[in-house]
Amino acid sequence: MSAADLAQVAASGLLIGLLYALIAAGLSLIFGLMDVVNFAHGELLMLAMYATFLLNRAAGLDPLLATPLIALFLFALGLVLYRGLMARALTVTVNRGMVQIFITFGLAIFLRGAAQFAFGAEFRSIPKSWLANESARLGPVILPWPQLAAGLIAFLAFLLLFLVLRSEFGRALEATREDREAVALIGIDRERIFALGFGLGTGAVGIAGAALAAFYYISPDVGANFALIAYVTVALGGFGSLAGALLAGILIGEVEAFTAFLLTPSLKQLGMFALYVAVLALRPQGLFGARQ
Amino acid sequence: MRWRPGGRVRFFAALVLSGFLLAQSMAARAADAPDIPIGAVFPLTGNGSEVGLDAKAALETEAEIINTPHPPIPMLLGAGGGLPHLGGAKVRLIFADSQNDPQKARAEAERLITQEHVVAIIGSYTSATAATISQVADRYEIPYISSDNSSPSLSARGLKWFFRTSPHDVMFTQAMFDFFDWIGKKTGRPPKSLALIYEDSIFGADSSRVQKEMAAAAHLPIVADIRYRANSPSLSAEAERLRAAHADVLMPSSYTNDAILLMRAMHELGYQPPAIMAQDAGFVQKAFLDAVGPLAEGVMSRSAFALDAVAARPAIPAVNQRYRARSGKDLNDLTGRELTALQVLADAIDRAGSTDHEKLRAALRATDIDGKQTIMPWQGVRFDETGQNVEATPVIQQVIGGAYVTVFPPEVATHAPLWHVGE
């Protein structure tokens, strides 16, 4: 095992970690805003991947170019889902927590079944893209361009999210999060803010899905591979914290890569969950979470 | 209860419908009365149904070849027109759906034997369902023909009514090591080290266990032994370990999604193992070849069937054409085996000259079919005392020019293998 090997593992961990972070960011945003854990998050990722695949097949659009379109599509889908499902779930008065869990969980199962019905169970992948099978070299470290592009896109998406949260809208979002009832008194439309926030969260996962589709296989169950990691990332970074999601995503990517390389690959989730347990024991609110 | 306005209409609709169904099943029964009923248990719905429906088409193709008049096909019972020693009797397939569930498979096998009075059962894709079906068959003393179950333990349970036409996993892996030995002598560049990578499931564990035993017997060191988590988001670190190990031959046991991921991850690191010898599964799927495209060139896998071995097995084109007319697909490793299982069973029934179960078992035991009389690249079909076909010799296939072609053994090979080890 040489220093070059370790640098390579670190680079691979960083690139996949940035994607974990972006997937978690959408989840964290939604949770922070409306206290809802979206169990269909992985399935929204899957939908974004299929949308990228279909756009590529129908119009020959490269995943790189498709990314903004997919983000918009998922944003719109988020608005529709919020208005059609989430808004209702938020207004129930009995057993609200359970209703929210069942609604998003049911949505997940529905989306998975619908995808299998529409696209079949087989594994798809985008046959050709600009960056496919190209690699950049940084000394001894090889950086595959599709992953590098995905990492950069994730990073840019984070910058964009930070900017949005610093704008007037971001402040309204923050205020709504702080006190849902009081904002109504100062003329903020809570429903509108919630819908836009939900759309922002699904839009973020749309970007991640489009970037991922360039180099990953696509199947109705693909979301599950990433969803579990996203939940851990959110809890690790602190619920509702964007910076926390970014740091925790990269951390998990690195821990996973190094556990697989140094210990045994079948235990690669061990490192990730050990880290999670350690953080929960020492800092239950997560790395960047606010103390309750 | 009062009649609602719609109730009467619905009642009559149901009556008409059930009458229609009854008439249909009675018509089917009347036409098939003198035939020889053979049960077939496969997953026809749910998980595994794609494979089960292909199996159904394969068995129906073979039944059609046996039963109907047609230009002769150069293989055993390829003349058509029924079973000659039974006055041209026809075989009749009765399908049952296991839903890929061992308990449902058991119940369906029992139903086929006690209610449909089948003379034998063919099955069943997964070894877990074969375990229960073959137990039921043994209890009722009806032959179970295992067409495509590959777990070695199935034929090691002392069942008297178990017959497996297909090779099992140990035979498949043996073919890989036979190939290493053969290519080493032929080229003077034998493999000197192996790397194993396998998923953390019963498939990966069994496959790698046999590979380790045979590697030890062949004095081939295993320089990387990697058990990985199936369905991971990334296999980059695993690929990095493989690159660091520098083995001559990589032997993966993975399903389609991980096979795609692994090939891409290795390529992204600029790593190309000198040779890849896969344990079937994901590496032979169309989705895999489509996804990794040119990266798959040179990948080898074991197979029980060789579609391209037309020179050695002249029946293949005619049989494949009939199968494709039914399913829209070419025969593959599984469907070839399923079709052949029915051929072997029908031959035994024909030689027994009767459907008596003891006579049928004696005929199966006495089976001795030359491989050239089948579509399979095997030496032949001959059962040992455990019911295992000891002449089911698998082939090694390699992706050359974007498709799998047969490279070993030389008797049925259509292409010379690409071999970059030691160059």
XYZ file of C-alpha atoms in Angstrom, chain A residues 5 8-9 12 16 20 122-123 125-126 133 135 140 142 144 147 215-217 225-226 229 256-257 260-266 268-269, chain B residues 50 200 226-229 231-238 240-241 243-244 256-258 260-261 264 267-270 287 290-291 294-295:
66
model
C -2.979 4.255 -3.335
C -6.467 7.606 -4.902
C -8.821 6.236 -2.249
C -12.628 8.536 -4.819
C -18.732 10.132 -4.120
C -23.892 11.943 -0.894
C -33.823 -4.365 -15.954
C -30.770 -2.252 -15.364
C -27.475 2.948 -18.303
C -26.750 5.880 -20.531
C -14.699 6.563 -19.938
C -10.154 10.249 -16.885
C -0.550 9.401 -9.489
C -6.776 9.182 -11.520
C -12.705 9.791 -13.808
C -17.386 11.532 -11.298
C -21.942 6.963 -14.724
C -24.254 4.829 -12.585
C -26.696 2.106 -13.546
C -28.704 2.311 -2.276
C -28.377 6.031 -1.630
C -26.680 6.929 3.391
C -16.603 4.407 3.537
C -13.759 4.389 1.007
C -13.337 -0.685 2.228
C -9.691 -0.211 1.315
C -8.007 -0.789 4.674
C -10.404 -3.244 6.354
C -12.659 -5.492 4.337
C -15.113 -4.189 1.707
C -18.007 -6.207 3.102
C -17.601 -0.771 4.494
C -20.763 0.481 6.157
C -38.906 -13.391 -16.618
C -21.733 -11.062 0.487
C -12.486 -9.561 -1.588
C -15.948 -10.053 -0.184
C -17.904 -6.897 -0.911
C -21.281 -5.505 -0.001
C -25.669 -2.989 -4.186
C -23.148 -0.478 -2.873
C -23.170 3.037 -4.275
C -19.508 2.716 -5.215
C -16.950 -0.038 -5.816
C -13.996 2.331 -6.275
C -12.122 1.201 -3.167
C -12.659 -2.452 -4.107
C -8.332 0.004 -6.058
C -7.543 -3.095 -3.996
C -5.393 -2.910 -8.923
C -2.936 -3.039 -6.037
C -25.759 -7.340 -13.086
C -25.679 -4.031 -11.203
C -22.433 -4.741 -9.363
C -21.510 -2.960 -14.313
C -20.187 -0.917 -11.413
C -16.499 0.815 -14.748
C -11.618 1.186 -15.980
C -11.781 4.566 -14.266
C -8.648 3.661 -12.329
C -6.960 2.750 -15.591
C -27.896 -5.221 -19.698
C -25.029 -2.862 -23.184
C -23.882 -0.840 -20.199
C -16.208 -2.167 -25.199
C -15.022 -2.659 -21.603
